[in-house]
């Protein structure tokens, strides 16, 4: 397996390394660093000895709550206090070891400590590896909403060790696979072909096929982010980072309605089937491409339907979505495989029809 890095050519260029055992390269990225803080949830403390064994630096482990509970102002302050106690200076480094919640928090800690210190992401979930830890968005939640406070802060490097996946729960793996397949629909159809050729192997943790899929998905994100780090407002087919929001408008509304108990990728799966149906009804894509959405997502064991009666409530929540950028609804839709565009204010009747259709097909 290759550890050939994937380049993110953004404001502060960095590389993403992906492969089994790649975390043993960590010391190479700590040149000149005296102290290292590893921010991690309790459930992943067992990975610490292997990661820190070869380090010459003084190591401070900062344990934070699991998942979304860690993305709070209180936990953020606790991390700052821990860094202060350990005497962290500008030439020290912060490592984020965990799923996307942990890497979002750790990146924000690094962005804010002394106005920014070296940050290295060690994603342990598929979603963090292909999405949260790559792309430079960091942040925490407020009771008023998710990710309301944060910054664009690019990592020094991202080290995606596939060996970490051995303990990753199946539903988390499938959640991340939804984002991988999204990259297939919006930019790189070879991802879909690779997955469809053997879904079982694609879902087997750290398999060669999965590694190939991850590399391709990260390359799609690298391309979108390199061209548009700060997510400008796209127009029509002139689409930058917003393409990554494919399926996310309905998904965010579903997550909200499910009180975030449904995994993100599962909601994105339903959202992509909906987006495909809207595009089909608008005459932008054919029946075959719409059907391929459901087919491949079901092969990945992801949900593709949602109760009919929920539409009006979901539509109301969609109006609050950040991509609305103004009063009109803006959706990322495909006009062909690999060709996303922004569609503004699609007809309301057609949206309702598309939502009903996702349960009928
Ligand atoms: N910054 C971005 O651009 C961006 C993009 C997408 C998502 N996100 C954020 O990512 C978060 C979701 O990330 P997630 O889906 O990874 O969830 P998560 O971080 O909540 O992790 C889910 C659970 O799996 C556990 N886990 C992670 N890796 C494991 C492993 N290898 N073995 C055993 N358990 C493991 C975690 O500790 C946690 O309990 C959300 O907060 C979301 O807002 C950010
Ligand atoms: Zn997402």
PDB file of N, CA and C in Angstrom, residues 248-258 260 310-324 329:
ATOM      1  N   UNK A 248     -26.984  17.606   1.544  1.00  0.00           N
ATOM      2  CA  UNK A 248     -26.908  18.080   2.932  1.00  0.00           C
ATOM      3  C   UNK A 248     -28.058  18.988   3.354  1.00  0.00           C
ATOM      4  N   UNK A 249     -28.759  19.591   2.398  1.00  0.00           N
ATOM      5  CA  UNK A 249     -29.826  20.527   2.805  1.00  0.00           C
ATOM      6  C   UNK A 249     -30.939  19.755   3.515  1.00  0.00           C
ATOM      7  N   UNK A 250     -31.414  18.684   2.875  1.00  0.00           N
ATOM      8  CA  UNK A 250     -32.430  17.862   3.553  1.00  0.00           C
ATOM      9  C   UNK A 250     -31.799  17.136   4.748  1.00  0.00           C
ATOM     10  N   UNK A 251     -30.549  16.693   4.601  1.00  0.00           N
ATOM     11  CA  UNK A 251     -29.896  15.943   5.692  1.00  0.00           C
ATOM     12  C   UNK A 251     -29.842  16.771   6.975  1.00  0.00           C
ATOM     13  N   UNK A 252     -29.481  18.043   6.861  1.00  0.00           N
ATOM     14  CA  UNK A 252     -29.404  18.880   8.070  1.00  0.00           C
ATOM     15  C   UNK A 252     -30.774  18.983   8.731  1.00  0.00           C
ATOM     16  N   UNK A 253     -31.825  19.099   7.917  1.00  0.00           N
ATOM     17  CA  UNK A 253     -33.176  19.195   8.475  1.00  0.00           C
ATOM     18  C   UNK A 253     -33.550  17.880   9.179  1.00  0.00           C
ATOM     19  N   UNK A 254     -33.185  16.752   8.559  1.00  0.00           N
ATOM     20  CA  UNK A 254     -33.491  15.446   9.171  1.00  0.00           C
ATOM     21  C   UNK A 254     -32.720  15.291  10.488  1.00  0.00           C
ATOM     22  N   UNK A 255     -31.452  15.657  10.475  1.00  0.00           N
ATOM     23  CA  UNK A 255     -30.649  15.540  11.711  1.00  0.00           C
ATOM     24  C   UNK A 255     -31.272  16.377  12.826  1.00  0.00           C
ATOM     25  N   UNK A 256     -31.720  17.563  12.462  1.00  0.00           N
ATOM     26  CA  UNK A 256     -32.358  18.453  13.430  1.00  0.00           C
ATOM     27  C   UNK A 256     -33.606  17.773  13.999  1.00  0.00           C
ATOM     28  N   UNK A 257     -34.434  17.228  13.116  1.00  0.00           N
ATOM     29  CA  UNK A 257     -35.672  16.576  13.554  1.00  0.00           C
ATOM     30  C   UNK A 257     -35.394  15.330  14.389  1.00  0.00           C
ATOM     31  N   UNK A 258     -34.287  14.679  14.128  1.00  0.00           N
ATOM     32  CA  UNK A 258     -33.921  13.443  14.863  1.00  0.00           C
ATOM     33  C   UNK A 258     -33.064  13.775  16.089  1.00  0.00           C
ATOM     34  N   UNK A 260     -30.225  14.863  16.290  1.00  0.00           N
ATOM     35  CA  UNK A 260     -28.843  14.432  16.018  1.00  0.00           C
ATOM     36  C   UNK A 260     -28.565  13.011  16.507  1.00  0.00           C
ATOM     37  N   UNK A 310     -43.447  13.894   7.321  1.00  0.00           N
ATOM     38  CA  UNK A 310     -42.469  14.833   7.895  1.00  0.00           C
ATOM     39  C   UNK A 310     -42.188  16.037   7.003  1.00  0.00           C
ATOM     40  N   UNK A 311     -42.700  16.055   5.763  1.00  0.00           N
ATOM     41  CA  UNK A 311     -42.228  17.043   4.800  1.00  0.00           C
ATOM     42  C   UNK A 311     -42.354  18.503   5.255  1.00  0.00           C
ATOM     43  N   UNK A 312     -43.557  18.887   5.722  1.00  0.00           N
ATOM     44  CA  UNK A 312     -43.747  20.318   6.012  1.00  0.00           C
ATOM     45  C   UNK A 312     -42.772  20.805   7.078  1.00  0.00           C
ATOM     46  N   UNK A 313     -42.574  19.983   8.096  1.00  0.00           N
ATOM     47  CA  UNK A 313     -41.644  20.367   9.166  1.00  0.00           C
ATOM     48  C   UNK A 313     -40.207  20.443   8.613  1.00  0.00           C
ATOM     49  N   UNK A 314     -39.850  19.447   7.818  1.00  0.00           N
ATOM     50  CA  UNK A 314     -38.485  19.440   7.256  1.00  0.00           C
ATOM     51  C   UNK A 314     -38.272  20.649   6.350  1.00  0.00           C
ATOM     52  N   UNK A 315     -39.305  20.991   5.586  1.00  0.00           N
ATOM     53  CA  UNK A 315     -39.174  22.128   4.652  1.00  0.00           C
ATOM     54  C   UNK A 315     -38.945  23.428   5.427  1.00  0.00           C
ATOM     55  N   UNK A 316     -39.647  23.537   6.574  1.00  0.00           N
ATOM     56  CA  UNK A 316     -39.484  24.724   7.411  1.00  0.00           C
ATOM     57  C   UNK A 316     -38.037  24.808   7.924  1.00  0.00           C
ATOM     58  N   UNK A 317     -37.513  23.667   8.371  1.00  0.00           N
ATOM     59  CA  UNK A 317     -36.141  23.662   8.902  1.00  0.00           C
ATOM     60  C   UNK A 317     -35.142  23.948   7.775  1.00  0.00           C
ATOM     61  N   UNK A 318     -35.433  23.449   6.568  1.00  0.00           N
ATOM     62  CA  UNK A 318     -34.532  23.684   5.436  1.00  0.00           C
ATOM     63  C   UNK A 318     -34.384  25.182   5.138  1.00  0.00           C
ATOM     64  N   UNK A 319     -35.419  25.942   5.416  1.00  0.00           N
ATOM     65  CA  UNK A 319     -35.351  27.396   5.177  1.00  0.00           C
ATOM     66  C   UNK A 319     -34.305  28.044   6.067  1.00  0.00           C
ATOM     67  N   UNK A 320     -33.986  27.392   7.173  1.00  0.00           N
ATOM     68  CA  UNK A 320     -33.015  27.965   8.104  1.00  0.00           C
ATOM     69  C   UNK A 320     -31.596  27.521   7.772  1.00  0.00           C
ATOM     70  N   UNK A 321     -31.473  26.589   6.816  1.00  0.00           N
ATOM     71  CA  UNK A 321     -30.161  26.028   6.499  1.00  0.00           C
ATOM     72  C   UNK A 321     -29.202  27.134   6.064  1.00  0.00           C
ATOM     73  N   UNK A 322     -27.923  26.969   6.455  1.00  0.00           N
ATOM     74  CA  UNK A 322     -26.947  28.038   6.182  1.00  0.00           C
ATOM     75  C   UNK A 322     -26.743  28.276   4.686  1.00  0.00           C
ATOM     76  N   UNK A 323     -27.019  27.245   3.873  1.00  0.00           N
ATOM     77  CA  UNK A 323     -26.795  27.445   2.440  1.00  0.00           C
ATOM     78  C   UNK A 323     -27.884  28.301   1.817  1.00  0.00           C
ATOM     79  N   UNK A 324     -28.928  28.608   2.585  1.00  0.00           N
ATOM     80  CA  UNK A 324     -29.998  29.431   2.047  1.00  0.00           C
ATOM     81  C   UNK A 324     -29.422  30.787   1.602  1.00  0.00           C
ATOM     82  N   UNK A 329     -34.353  29.201  -1.158  1.00  0.00           N
ATOM     83  CA  UNK A 329     -33.708  27.902  -0.966  1.00  0.00           C
ATOM     84  C   UNK A 329     -32.731  27.644  -2.115  1.00  0.00           C
TER      85      UNK A 329
END
